[in-house]
């Protein structure tokens, strides 16, 4: 959400987003901050306009996310757990059973 742009070791974090209309993007932001994709777009527009931060890079698909994360040690992203493949490290899972 733009608050942190680097990892604790000081290296830059390269964030990635799925397409605006994807169900995974909607789910991710609902679970992360309780906001819709439209509300998130407005949030990023404000931050971009004020020069405080830039939104994550948007890619076309989960396959593109996977390729980007595998090829970039500083990349971090979200995908559906069903798309998880070897070579990716899970750092957080949402518990939506509540």
JSON list of C-alpha atoms in Angstrom, two decimals:
[
{"chain": "A", "resi": 1, "resn": "UNK", "atom": "CA", "xyz": [0.00, 0.00, 0.00]},
{"chain": "A", "resi": 2, "resn": "UNK", "atom": "CA", "xyz": [3.00, 2.27, -0.42]},
{"chain": "A", "resi": 3, "resn": "UNK", "atom": "CA", "xyz": [4.06, 2.61, 3.20]},
{"chain": "A", "resi": 4, "resn": "UNK", "atom": "CA", "xyz": [7.08, 0.38, 2.88]},
{"chain": "A", "resi": 5, "resn": "UNK", "atom": "CA", "xyz": [9.12, 0.30, -0.30]},
{"chain": "A", "resi": 6, "resn": "UNK", "atom": "CA", "xyz": [11.99, -1.82, 0.93]},
{"chain": "A", "resi": 7, "resn": "UNK", "atom": "CA", "xyz": [12.73, -4.95, 2.88]},
{"chain": "A", "resi": 8, "resn": "UNK", "atom": "CA", "xyz": [14.24, -4.84, 6.40]},
{"chain": "A", "resi": 9, "resn": "UNK", "atom": "CA", "xyz": [17.70, -5.33, 4.86]},
{"chain": "A", "resi": 10, "resn": "UNK", "atom": "CA", "xyz": [17.25, -2.10, 2.89]},
{"chain": "A", "resi": 11, "resn": "UNK", "atom": "CA", "xyz": [16.81, -3.68, -0.54]},
{"chain": "A", "resi": 12, "resn": "UNK", "atom": "CA", "xyz": [14.03, -2.25, -2.69]},
{"chain": "A", "resi": 13, "resn": "UNK", "atom": "CA", "xyz": [10.80, -4.25, -2.79]},
{"chain": "A", "resi": 14, "resn": "UNK", "atom": "CA", "xyz": [9.35, -4.69, -6.28]},
{"chain": "A", "resi": 15, "resn": "UNK", "atom": "CA", "xyz": [5.60, -5.07, -5.86]},
{"chain": "A", "resi": 16, "resn": "UNK", "atom": "CA", "xyz": [3.29, -6.57, -8.45]},
{"chain": "A", "resi": 17, "resn": "UNK", "atom": "CA", "xyz": [-0.45, -6.44, -9.04]},
{"chain": "A", "resi": 18, "resn": "UNK", "atom": "CA", "xyz": [-2.77, -8.60, -11.10]},
{"chain": "A", "resi": 19, "resn": "UNK", "atom": "CA", "xyz": [-5.12, -6.98, -13.66]},
{"chain": "A", "resi": 20, "resn": "UNK", "atom": "CA", "xyz": [-7.76, -4.59, -12.37]},
{"chain": "A", "resi": 21, "resn": "UNK", "atom": "CA", "xyz": [-10.69, -6.88, -13.19]},
{"chain": "A", "resi": 22, "resn": "UNK", "atom": "CA", "xyz": [-9.18, -10.09, -11.78]},
{"chain": "A", "resi": 23, "resn": "UNK", "atom": "CA", "xyz": [-11.02, -11.86, -8.99]},
{"chain": "A", "resi": 24, "resn": "UNK", "atom": "CA", "xyz": [-7.68, -12.50, -7.24]},
{"chain": "A", "resi": 25, "resn": "UNK", "atom": "CA", "xyz": [-6.94, -8.77, -7.08]},
{"chain": "A", "resi": 26, "resn": "UNK", "atom": "CA", "xyz": [-10.39, -8.03, -5.64]},
{"chain": "A", "resi": 27, "resn": "UNK", "atom": "CA", "xyz": [-10.02, -10.82, -3.06]},
{"chain": "A", "resi": 28, "resn": "UNK", "atom": "CA", "xyz": [-6.48, -9.74, -2.11]},
{"chain": "A", "resi": 29, "resn": "UNK", "atom": "CA", "xyz": [-7.41, -6.13, -1.36]},
{"chain": "A", "resi": 30, "resn": "UNK", "atom": "CA", "xyz": [-10.63, -7.08, 0.42]},
{"chain": "A", "resi": 31, "resn": "UNK", "atom": "CA", "xyz": [-8.66, -9.38, 2.70]},
{"chain": "A", "resi": 32, "resn": "UNK", "atom": "CA", "xyz": [-5.65, -7.05, 3.08]},
{"chain": "A", "resi": 33, "resn": "UNK", "atom": "CA", "xyz": [-7.36, -3.74, 3.81]},
{"chain": "A", "resi": 34, "resn": "UNK", "atom": "CA", "xyz": [-11.12, -4.33, 3.46]},
{"chain": "A", "resi": 35, "resn": "UNK", "atom": "CA", "xyz": [-11.40, -2.22, 0.29]},
{"chain": "A", "resi": 36, "resn": "UNK", "atom": "CA", "xyz": [-12.59, -2.91, -3.25]},
{"chain": "A", "resi": 37, "resn": "UNK", "atom": "CA", "xyz": [-10.31, -2.72, -6.27]},
{"chain": "A", "resi": 38, "resn": "UNK", "atom": "CA", "xyz": [-12.00, 0.58, -7.24]},
{"chain": "A", "resi": 39, "resn": "UNK", "atom": "CA", "xyz": [-11.21, 2.06, -3.81]},
{"chain": "A", "resi": 40, "resn": "UNK", "atom": "CA", "xyz": [-7.61, 0.89, -4.13]},
{"chain": "A", "resi": 41, "resn": "UNK", "atom": "CA", "xyz": [-7.33, 2.50, -7.57]},
{"chain": "A", "resi": 42, "resn": "UNK", "atom": "CA", "xyz": [-8.51, 5.81, -6.09]},
{"chain": "A", "resi": 43, "resn": "UNK", "atom": "CA", "xyz": [-6.01, 5.43, -3.24]},
{"chain": "A", "resi": 44, "resn": "UNK", "atom": "CA", "xyz": [-3.12, 4.89, -5.67]},
{"chain": "A", "resi": 45, "resn": "UNK", "atom": "CA", "xyz": [-4.28, 7.78, -7.85]},
{"chain": "A", "resi": 46, "resn": "UNK", "atom": "CA", "xyz": [-4.05, 10.14, -4.85]},
{"chain": "A", "resi": 47, "resn": "UNK", "atom": "CA", "xyz": [-0.58, 8.89, -3.87]},
{"chain": "A", "resi": 48, "resn": "UNK", "atom": "CA", "xyz": [0.67, 9.09, -7.44]},
{"chain": "A", "resi": 49, "resn": "UNK", "atom": "CA", "xyz": [-0.72, 12.61, -7.88]},
{"chain": "A", "resi": 50, "resn": "UNK", "atom": "CA", "xyz": [0.97, 13.85, -4.71]},
{"chain": "A", "resi": 51, "resn": "UNK", "atom": "CA", "xyz": [4.24, 12.10, -5.60]},
{"chain": "A", "resi": 52, "resn": "UNK", "atom": "CA", "xyz": [4.26, 10.11, -2.36]},
{"chain": "A", "resi": 53, "resn": "UNK", "atom": "CA", "xyz": [4.36, 6.66, -3.93]},
{"chain": "A", "resi": 54, "resn": "UNK", "atom": "CA", "xyz": [3.77, 4.67, -7.10]},
{"chain": "A", "resi": 55, "resn": "UNK", "atom": "CA", "xyz": [1.36, 1.74, -7.48]},
{"chain": "A", "resi": 56, "resn": "UNK", "atom": "CA", "xyz": [2.65, -1.79, -8.01]},
{"chain": "A", "resi": 57, "resn": "UNK", "atom": "CA", "xyz": [3.53, -2.93, -11.51]},
{"chain": "A", "resi": 58, "resn": "UNK", "atom": "CA", "xyz": [0.43, -4.51, -13.08]},
{"chain": "A", "resi": 59, "resn": "UNK", "atom": "CA", "xyz": [0.98, -7.72, -15.03]},
{"chain": "A", "resi": 60, "resn": "UNK", "atom": "CA", "xyz": [-1.43, -9.69, -17.22]},
{"chain": "A", "resi": 61, "resn": "UNK", "atom": "CA", "xyz": [-1.72, -13.02, -15.41]},
{"chain": "A", "resi": 62, "resn": "UNK", "atom": "CA", "xyz": [-0.63, -15.24, -12.55]},
{"chain": "A", "resi": 63, "resn": "UNK", "atom": "CA", "xyz": [1.84, -16.86, -14.95]},
{"chain": "A", "resi": 64, "resn": "UNK", "atom": "CA", "xyz": [3.42, -13.45, -15.51]},
{"chain": "A", "resi": 65, "resn": "UNK", "atom": "CA", "xyz": [3.57, -12.88, -11.74]},
{"chain": "A", "resi": 66, "resn": "UNK", "atom": "CA", "xyz": [5.26, -16.23, -11.24]},
{"chain": "A", "resi": 67, "resn": "UNK", "atom": "CA", "xyz": [7.84, -15.55, -13.96]},
{"chain": "A", "resi": 68, "resn": "UNK", "atom": "CA", "xyz": [8.56, -12.08, -12.58]},
{"chain": "A", "resi": 69, "resn": "UNK", "atom": "CA", "xyz": [8.99, -13.30, -9.00]},
{"chain": "A", "resi": 70, "resn": "UNK", "atom": "CA", "xyz": [11.20, -16.21, -10.05]},
{"chain": "A", "resi": 71, "resn": "UNK", "atom": "CA", "xyz": [13.43, -13.88, -12.07]},
{"chain": "A", "resi": 72, "resn": "UNK", "atom": "CA", "xyz": [13.71, -11.09, -9.49]},
{"chain": "A", "resi": 73, "resn": "UNK", "atom": "CA", "xyz": [14.85, -11.74, -5.93]},
{"chain": "A", "resi": 74, "resn": "UNK", "atom": "CA", "xyz": [13.29, -8.46, -4.75]},
{"chain": "A", "resi": 75, "resn": "UNK", "atom": "CA", "xyz": [9.85, -9.10, -6.26]},
{"chain": "A", "resi": 76, "resn": "UNK", "atom": "CA", "xyz": [6.85, -9.77, -4.06]},
{"chain": "A", "resi": 77, "resn": "UNK", "atom": "CA", "xyz": [3.35, -10.54, -5.26]},
{"chain": "A", "resi": 78, "resn": "UNK", "atom": "CA", "xyz": [0.12, -12.37, -4.57]},
{"chain": "A", "resi": 79, "resn": "UNK", "atom": "CA", "xyz": [-1.45, -15.27, -6.43]},
{"chain": "A", "resi": 80, "resn": "UNK", "atom": "CA", "xyz": [-4.16, -17.82, -5.88]},
{"chain": "A", "resi": 81, "resn": "UNK", "atom": "CA", "xyz": [-2.79, -20.73, -3.87]},
{"chain": "A", "resi": 82, "resn": "UNK", "atom": "CA", "xyz": [-3.90, -23.08, -6.64]},
{"chain": "A", "resi": 83, "resn": "UNK", "atom": "CA", "xyz": [-1.31, -21.40, -8.90]},
{"chain": "A", "resi": 84, "resn": "UNK", "atom": "CA", "xyz": [1.58, -21.91, -6.46]},
{"chain": "A", "resi": 85, "resn": "UNK", "atom": "CA", "xyz": [4.60, -23.64, -8.05]},
{"chain": "A", "resi": 86, "resn": "UNK", "atom": "CA", "xyz": [8.02, -24.81, -6.91]},
{"chain": "A", "resi": 87, "resn": "UNK", "atom": "CA", "xyz": [10.53, -22.01, -6.55]},
{"chain": "A", "resi": 88, "resn": "UNK", "atom": "CA", "xyz": [8.14, -19.55, -4.88]},
{"chain": "A", "resi": 89, "resn": "UNK", "atom": "CA", "xyz": [8.26, -18.74, -1.20]},
{"chain": "A", "resi": 90, "resn": "UNK", "atom": "CA", "xyz": [4.97, -18.14, 0.61]},
{"chain": "A", "resi": 91, "resn": "UNK", "atom": "CA", "xyz": [5.30, -15.33, 3.14]},
{"chain": "A", "resi": 92, "resn": "UNK", "atom": "CA", "xyz": [1.62, -15.00, 4.10]},
{"chain": "A", "resi": 93, "resn": "UNK", "atom": "CA", "xyz": [-1.69, -16.81, 3.62]},
{"chain": "A", "resi": 94, "resn": "UNK", "atom": "CA", "xyz": [-5.05, -15.23, 4.28]},
{"chain": "A", "resi": 95, "resn": "UNK", "atom": "CA", "xyz": [-7.36, -17.20, 6.55]},
{"chain": "A", "resi": 96, "resn": "UNK", "atom": "CA", "xyz": [-10.80, -16.57, 5.10]},
{"chain": "A", "resi": 97, "resn": "UNK", "atom": "CA", "xyz": [-12.56, -19.17, 7.26]},
{"chain": "A", "resi": 98, "resn": "UNK", "atom": "CA", "xyz": [-13.78, -16.45, 9.63]}
]
